[in-house]
Short mmCIF file of C-alpha atoms and ligand atoms in Angstrom, two decimals:
data_model
loop_
_atom_site.label_atom_id
_atom_site.label_comp_id
_atom_site.label_asym_id
_atom_site.label_seq_id
_atom_site.Cartn_x
_atom_site.Cartn_y
_atom_site.Cartn_z
CA ALA A 1 -29.94 -19.33 -25.85
CA VAL A 2 -27.75 -22.53 -25.16
CA LYS A 3 -29.04 -24.92 -22.51
CA PRO A 4 -26.86 -24.77 -19.47
CA LEU A 5 -24.94 -28.00 -19.28
CA TYR A 6 -23.74 -29.78 -16.09
CA GLY A 7 -20.39 -28.02 -15.08
CA GLU A 8 -21.01 -24.94 -16.93
CA ARG A 9 -20.77 -22.92 -13.65
CA TRP A 10 -17.34 -24.21 -13.19
CA HIS A 11 -16.46 -23.68 -16.71
CA MET A 12 -17.51 -19.96 -16.32
CA PHE A 13 -15.75 -19.76 -13.13
CA ASP A 14 -12.52 -20.89 -14.78
CA ILE A 15 -12.93 -18.34 -17.49
CA GLU A 16 -13.44 -15.60 -15.01
CA ASN A 17 -10.36 -16.65 -13.22
CA VAL A 18 -8.33 -16.78 -16.34
CA ALA A 19 -9.58 -13.24 -17.22
CA LEU A 20 -8.71 -12.03 -13.81
CA SER A 21 -5.17 -13.51 -13.78
CA GLN A 22 -4.60 -12.11 -17.41
CA ARG A 23 -5.82 -8.79 -16.40
CA ARG A 24 -3.30 -8.70 -13.40
CA ILE A 25 -0.43 -9.72 -15.80
CA ALA A 26 -1.60 -7.01 -18.14
CA ILE A 27 -1.68 -4.41 -15.40
CA ALA A 28 1.73 -5.66 -14.00
CA SER A 29 3.28 -5.29 -17.53
CA ALA A 30 1.81 -1.84 -17.97
CA LEU A 31 2.94 -0.87 -14.54
CA LYS A 32 6.64 -1.76 -15.16
CA LYS A 33 6.78 1.00 -17.75
CA ALA A 34 4.82 3.52 -15.63
CA ILE A 35 7.77 5.23 -14.24
CA GLU A 36 9.62 5.33 -17.67
CA PHE A 37 6.65 6.85 -19.31
CA ASP A 38 6.11 9.27 -16.59
CA GLN A 39 2.58 8.09 -15.72
CA LEU A 40 3.08 8.35 -11.89
CA SER A 41 2.52 11.20 -9.62
CA LEU A 42 2.39 11.85 -5.91
CA PHE A 43 -0.64 13.45 -4.39
CA PHE A 44 -0.66 14.88 -0.82
CA GLN A 45 -3.39 14.88 1.84
CA PRO A 46 -3.08 17.20 4.74
CA GLN A 47 -3.14 16.06 8.26
CA ILE A 48 -4.36 18.40 11.01
CA TYR A 49 -3.78 18.83 14.77
CA LEU A 50 -7.27 18.39 16.03
CA ASN A 51 -6.87 20.58 19.06
CA THR A 52 -5.20 23.66 17.33
CA GLY A 53 -6.20 23.26 13.74
CA LYS A 54 -2.68 23.71 12.78
CA VAL A 55 -1.03 21.61 9.81
CA HIS A 56 0.70 18.57 10.96
CA GLY A 57 1.80 17.63 7.45
CA ALA A 58 0.72 15.37 4.59
CA GLU A 59 0.49 11.76 3.38
CA ALA A 60 1.86 11.20 0.01
CA LEU A 61 -0.46 9.02 -2.06
CA LEU A 62 0.68 7.33 -5.28
CA ARG A 63 -1.37 8.06 -8.46
CA TRP A 64 -1.01 6.20 -11.71
CA GLU A 65 -2.55 7.54 -14.97
CA HIS A 66 -2.37 5.11 -17.90
CA PRO A 67 -3.16 6.42 -21.36
CA GLN A 68 -5.67 3.39 -21.94
CA LEU A 69 -6.60 2.10 -18.52
CA GLY A 70 -7.15 5.66 -17.13
CA ASN A 71 -6.61 6.29 -13.44
CA VAL A 72 -5.78 3.02 -11.78
CA PRO A 73 -6.53 3.10 -8.03
CA PRO A 74 -3.57 2.21 -5.82
CA ASP A 75 -5.78 -0.22 -3.97
CA LEU A 76 -5.78 -2.20 -7.20
CA PHE A 77 -2.25 -1.75 -8.46
CA ILE A 78 -0.21 -1.77 -5.23
CA PRO A 79 -0.99 -5.51 -4.40
CA ILE A 80 -0.16 -6.39 -7.90
CA ALA A 81 3.18 -4.38 -7.66
CA GLU A 82 3.84 -6.16 -4.55
CA SER A 83 3.22 -9.78 -5.72
CA SER A 84 5.10 -9.10 -9.11
CA GLY A 85 8.12 -7.49 -7.46
CA ILE A 86 7.55 -4.17 -9.25
CA ILE A 87 7.00 -2.59 -5.89
CA SER A 88 10.70 -1.99 -5.00
CA ASP A 89 11.04 0.38 -7.99
CA LEU A 90 7.73 2.03 -7.20
CA THR A 91 8.84 2.62 -3.53
CA GLU A 92 12.23 4.04 -4.43
CA TRP A 93 10.44 6.31 -6.91
CA VAL A 94 7.88 7.37 -4.25
CA ILE A 95 10.77 8.02 -1.57
CA THR A 96 12.83 10.05 -3.80
CA GLN A 97 9.80 12.18 -5.00
CA ALA A 98 8.43 12.52 -1.46
CA LEU A 99 11.61 13.81 0.02
CA GLN A 100 12.32 16.21 -2.87
CA TYR A 101 8.89 17.63 -2.31
CA GLN A 102 9.29 17.60 1.53
CA LYS A 103 12.22 19.94 0.82
CA LYS A 104 9.85 22.42 -0.69
CA MET A 105 7.11 21.78 1.84
CA THR A 106 9.48 22.62 4.65
CA VAL A 107 10.28 26.07 3.28
CA LEU A 108 6.68 26.95 4.06
CA LEU A 109 6.31 25.02 7.17
CA PRO A 110 9.65 23.95 8.88
CA GLN A 111 8.00 21.29 11.09
CA HIS A 112 6.05 19.81 8.20
CA ILE A 113 5.87 15.93 8.40
CA VAL A 114 5.61 13.92 5.28
CA SER A 115 4.16 10.44 5.49
CA ILE A 116 5.21 7.82 3.08
CA ASN A 117 3.49 4.47 2.54
CA ILE A 118 5.99 1.50 2.73
CA SER A 119 5.29 -2.14 1.89
CA ALA A 120 6.18 -4.64 4.40
CA LYS A 121 8.15 -6.27 1.64
CA ASP A 122 10.26 -3.10 1.27
CA LEU A 123 11.41 -3.39 4.86
CA LEU A 124 13.45 -6.52 4.09
CA ARG A 125 15.72 -4.50 1.69
CA LYS A 126 18.95 -3.50 2.97
CA ASP A 127 19.45 -0.67 0.31
CA LEU A 128 16.58 1.53 1.37
CA PRO A 129 17.97 2.93 4.46
CA VAL A 130 20.94 3.86 2.45
CA LEU A 131 18.48 5.63 0.05
CA PHE A 132 17.14 7.48 2.83
CA ILE A 133 20.56 8.65 4.34
CA THR A 134 21.60 9.76 0.92
CA LEU A 135 18.42 11.79 0.21
CA LEU A 136 18.13 13.21 3.74
CA ASN A 137 21.69 14.43 3.44
CA GLU A 138 21.09 15.80 -0.03
CA TYR A 139 18.07 17.67 0.80
CA GLU A 140 19.24 18.56 4.36
CA LEU A 141 16.01 17.19 5.89
CA ASN A 142 15.31 16.42 9.49
CA PRO A 143 14.71 12.59 9.61
CA ALA A 144 12.31 13.15 12.55
CA ASN A 145 9.82 14.91 10.19
CA ILE A 146 9.73 11.72 7.93
CA MET A 147 6.93 9.17 8.82
CA LEU A 148 6.95 5.68 7.33
CA GLU A 149 3.44 4.24 7.32
CA LEU A 150 3.47 0.35 7.41
CA THR A 151 0.30 -1.52 6.63
CA GLU A 152 -0.44 -4.47 8.72
CA SER A 153 0.17 -7.60 6.61
CA ALA A 154 1.13 -11.24 7.07
CA THR A 155 4.75 -10.34 6.31
CA LEU A 156 4.77 -7.64 8.83
CA PHE A 157 3.25 -9.96 11.35
CA GLU A 158 6.05 -12.31 10.83
CA GLY A 159 7.89 -10.47 13.26
CA VAL A 160 11.47 -10.70 14.08
CA ASP A 161 13.04 -9.57 10.75
CA ILE A 162 10.74 -6.54 10.45
CA LYS A 163 11.72 -5.45 13.94
CA ASN A 164 15.31 -5.59 12.88
CA ALA A 165 14.59 -3.75 9.84
CA LEU A 166 12.86 -0.98 11.82
CA ASN A 167 15.95 -0.62 13.84
CA ASP A 168 17.85 0.48 10.84
CA TYR A 169 15.32 3.19 10.33
CA ARG A 170 15.28 4.19 13.92
CA LEU A 171 19.06 4.73 13.79
CA ILE A 172 18.55 7.03 10.95
CA GLY A 173 15.87 8.83 13.00
CA VAL A 174 12.84 8.41 10.64
CA LYS A 175 9.50 7.80 12.50
CA ILE A 176 7.30 4.77 12.12
CA ALA A 177 3.57 4.46 11.90
CA ILE A 178 1.21 1.40 11.77
CA ASP A 179 -1.36 2.15 9.20
CA ASP A 180 -4.97 0.94 8.75
CA PHE A 181 -4.82 -0.20 12.37
CA GLY A 182 -7.27 -2.73 13.37
CA THR A 183 -8.05 -4.12 9.94
CA GLY A 184 -5.00 -6.44 9.27
CA TYR A 185 -3.04 -9.01 11.01
CA SER A 186 -1.70 -7.14 13.99
CA SER A 187 -2.24 -8.06 17.55
CA LEU A 188 -1.77 -5.94 20.69
CA ALA A 189 1.35 -8.00 21.45
CA TYR A 190 2.62 -6.63 18.10
CA LEU A 191 1.94 -3.16 19.07
CA SER A 192 3.66 -3.53 22.39
CA LYS A 193 6.59 -5.22 20.81
CA MET A 194 7.30 -2.72 17.79
CA GLY A 195 6.86 0.72 19.75
CA PHE A 196 5.24 2.50 16.78
CA ASP A 197 5.63 6.33 16.82
CA GLU A 198 2.23 6.71 15.44
CA ILE A 199 -1.05 4.69 15.04
CA LYS A 200 -3.39 5.36 12.29
CA ILE A 201 -7.00 4.36 12.66
CA ASP A 202 -8.36 3.05 9.44
CA LYS A 203 -11.14 5.02 7.71
CA GLN A 204 -13.46 2.14 8.12
CA PHE A 205 -13.85 2.98 11.78
CA VAL A 206 -13.99 6.68 11.35
CA MET A 207 -16.19 7.19 8.40
CA ASN A 208 -19.52 6.17 10.38
CA ILE A 209 -18.22 7.15 13.74
CA GLU A 210 -21.05 9.62 14.11
CA TYR A 211 -23.71 6.90 13.99
CA SER A 212 -22.06 3.71 14.99
CA LYS A 213 -21.65 3.18 18.59
CA ASN A 214 -19.36 0.26 17.84
CA ASP A 215 -17.01 2.40 15.78
CA GLN A 216 -16.93 4.91 18.65
CA THR A 217 -15.89 2.34 21.20
CA ILE A 218 -13.13 1.04 18.80
CA CYS A 219 -11.89 4.54 18.12
CA ARG A 220 -11.85 5.58 21.86
CA ALA A 221 -10.07 2.35 22.85
CA THR A 222 -7.68 2.69 20.16
CA CYS A 223 -6.81 6.32 21.25
CA ASP A 224 -6.51 4.97 25.01
CA ILE A 225 -4.17 2.05 23.97
CA ALA A 226 -2.14 4.40 21.77
CA LYS A 227 -1.80 6.89 24.77
CA SER A 228 -0.64 4.10 27.03
CA LEU A 229 1.78 2.93 24.79
CA GLY A 230 3.45 6.31 23.99
CA SER A 231 2.09 6.63 20.51
CA TYR A 232 0.11 9.23 18.93
CA VAL A 233 -3.06 8.90 16.89
CA VAL A 234 -4.09 9.95 13.56
CA ALA A 235 -7.52 9.25 12.22
CA GLU A 236 -7.93 8.84 8.47
CA GLY A 237 -11.35 9.34 6.67
CA VAL A 238 -12.55 12.38 8.68
CA GLU A 239 -15.22 13.65 6.45
CA ASP A 240 -17.31 16.16 8.76
CA SER A 241 -17.00 18.23 11.83
CA GLN A 242 -18.92 15.96 13.95
CA SER A 243 -16.63 13.06 13.35
CA MET A 244 -13.74 15.50 14.14
CA ALA A 245 -15.11 16.55 17.44
CA LYS A 246 -15.78 12.90 18.51
CA LEU A 247 -12.24 11.92 17.72
CA GLN A 248 -10.78 14.94 19.41
CA SER A 249 -12.91 14.06 22.55
CA TYR A 250 -11.14 10.74 22.77
CA GLY A 251 -7.71 12.20 22.66
CA CYS A 252 -6.95 11.66 18.95
CA GLU A 253 -4.16 14.25 17.97
CA VAL A 254 -4.43 14.48 14.22
CA GLY A 255 -7.05 14.13 11.56
CA GLN A 256 -6.82 13.48 7.87
CA GLY A 257 -9.74 13.26 5.45
CA TYR A 258 -12.14 14.90 2.91
CA PHE A 259 -13.49 17.37 5.61
CA PHE A 260 -10.05 18.87 5.54
CA SER A 261 -9.02 18.17 2.03
CA ARG A 262 -8.85 15.28 -0.68
CA PRO A 263 -5.30 14.28 -1.77
CA LEU A 264 -4.03 16.98 -4.01
CA PRO A 265 -1.46 17.33 -6.76
CA PHE A 266 1.70 18.77 -5.26
CA GLU A 267 1.19 22.37 -6.69
CA ASN A 268 -2.38 22.45 -5.32
CA TYR A 269 -1.22 21.06 -1.97
CA MET A 270 1.39 23.87 -1.68
CA GLN A 271 -1.27 26.47 -2.56
CA TRP A 272 -3.58 24.76 0.18
CA LEU A 273 -0.69 24.88 2.73
CA GLY A 274 0.12 28.47 2.03
CA ALA A 275 -3.62 29.28 2.73
CA ASN A 276 -3.86 27.26 5.82
CA LEU A 277 -0.55 27.93 7.43
CA GLU A 278 -1.91 30.66 9.93
CA ASN A 279 -5.18 28.97 10.67
CA THR A 280 -6.28 27.67 13.93
CA THR A 281 -9.77 26.37 13.35
CA VAL A 282 -10.93 27.55 10.09
CA PHE A 283 -10.03 25.74 7.02
CA VAL A 284 -10.37 26.43 3.40
CA ASN A 285 -10.76 22.86 1.90
CA ASP A 286 -9.84 21.83 -1.59
CA LEU A 287 -13.28 22.89 -2.98
CA GLY A 288 -12.59 26.37 -1.73
CA LYS A 289 -15.19 26.12 1.02
CA VAL A 290 -14.59 27.39 4.41
CA VAL A 291 -15.23 24.77 6.99
P1 LIG B 301 -3.90 4.37 3.04
O1 LIG B 301 -2.44 4.54 3.26
O2 LIG B 301 -4.66 3.71 4.35
O3 LIG B 301 -4.40 5.84 2.58
C1 LIG B 301 -5.57 6.22 2.96
C2 LIG B 301 -6.53 6.19 1.90
O4 LIG B 301 -7.69 6.83 2.19
C3 LIG B 301 -6.12 7.07 0.55
O5 LIG B 301 -6.72 6.23 -0.51
C4 LIG B 301 -6.99 8.16 0.73
O6 LIG B 301 -7.27 8.96 -0.43
C5 LIG B 301 -8.28 7.74 1.43
N1 LIG B 301 -9.05 8.82 2.31
C6 LIG B 301 -8.49 9.79 3.01
N2 LIG B 301 -9.36 10.45 3.64
C7 LIG B 301 -10.59 9.97 3.18
C8 LIG B 301 -12.07 10.29 3.46
O7 LIG B 301 -12.35 11.16 4.19
N3 LIG B 301 -12.92 9.65 2.85
C9 LIG B 301 -12.66 8.62 1.85
N4 LIG B 301 -13.73 7.93 1.37
N5 LIG B 301 -11.31 8.29 1.71
C10 LIG B 301 -10.31 8.99 2.27
P2 LIG B 301 -5.74 6.01 -1.89
O8 LIG B 301 -5.09 7.12 -2.20
O9 LIG B 301 -6.78 5.55 -2.81
O10 LIG B 301 -4.81 4.84 -1.39
C11 LIG B 301 -5.24 3.67 -1.01
C12 LIG B 301 -4.25 2.86 -0.51
O11 LIG B 301 -3.10 2.60 -1.43
C13 LIG B 301 -3.59 3.60 0.67
O12 LIG B 301 -4.19 3.41 1.80
C14 LIG B 301 -2.14 2.62 0.73
O13 LIG B 301 -2.37 1.50 1.55
C15 LIG B 301 -1.97 2.37 -0.80
N6 LIG B 301 -0.87 3.48 -1.32
C16 LIG B 301 -1.05 4.68 -1.75
N7 LIG B 301 0.06 5.11 -2.21
C17 LIG B 301 1.14 4.26 -1.96
C18 LIG B 301 2.50 4.25 -1.97
O14 LIG B 301 3.07 5.22 -2.32
N8 LIG B 301 3.14 3.14 -1.65
C19 LIG B 301 2.34 2.05 -1.17
N9 LIG B 301 3.16 0.84 -0.75
N10 LIG B 301 1.09 1.92 -0.92
C20 LIG B 301 0.35 3.08 -1.39
MG1 LIG B 302 -1.13 5.32 4.50
MG1 LIG B 303 -4.27 4.20 6.34
MG1 LIG B 304 -6.54 2.93 5.10
#
């Protein structure tokens, strides 16, 4: 073995950094071709009204399967897409697909709500509201059944422009949610200023709610604040019936998580929806298990 030299750590550190940035560049260039090569798909994860057990709708979640890289998780490629500008094409693709699918989902459930993740960067585009208007007309969809999920980010927190951008969407009639609430840059002042239709509690506060007093406090307080501000609450990361019951007791309206179902390919989601339309409190989850 080579004797370590002074500075070798830094040398190693640099190599790792180079490797990381090269990997990001490689992912970005592969991602540029993902639409063209048909490597993207939208999965849907059910959202359930906790009081009645009825289906509220589904969140559309992007999936990318690359022939060599395999399934690349969105937590990895979305930030790369955002910093490399590829996000605008991805967002357009996601919106177009999601609204096309929503047309089919509303055949089964007319009041079905589809939630779409939007990057804060997308909000600064003037052409996206136009795309929404076009697609809503084309598919004859109710804009009130479209929910845009915004993740708290530095851009989002910059404020004024975003508030204006949200007004464009409000005029169209689509609804706005703040995603991953409590984990990002948001403040309570921001919540009050923006008037979100929906607040999504991040799964990090939900997944251990059964055991963590602190997480219980945070979830309860978020539900109270949301209620006072006139928003409704969706909890993501609901993995068992005990967590569901806790959230319900705090007044959380809607739950989403592996307890109900994992995100599913569109055809499987349609099957799930068909099987759970009439349910009140009994679910057949994606493993075929009655819960
Ligand atoms: P998100 O919007 O907060 O989505 C919820 C994430 O939690 C999803 O991860 C979902 O699969 C996961 N999840 C839901 N329930 C449970 C549960 O019970 N247990 C566990 N362990 N996880 C659960 P996913 O699909 O990997 O997406 C990660 C993030 O990537 C999303 O977080 C969102 O920020 C981003 N993303 C996904 N699709 C899109 C998209 O189309 N556009 C944009 N801009 N971002 C997207
Ligand atoms: Mg989301
Ligand atoms: Mg979320
Ligand atoms: Mg989250």
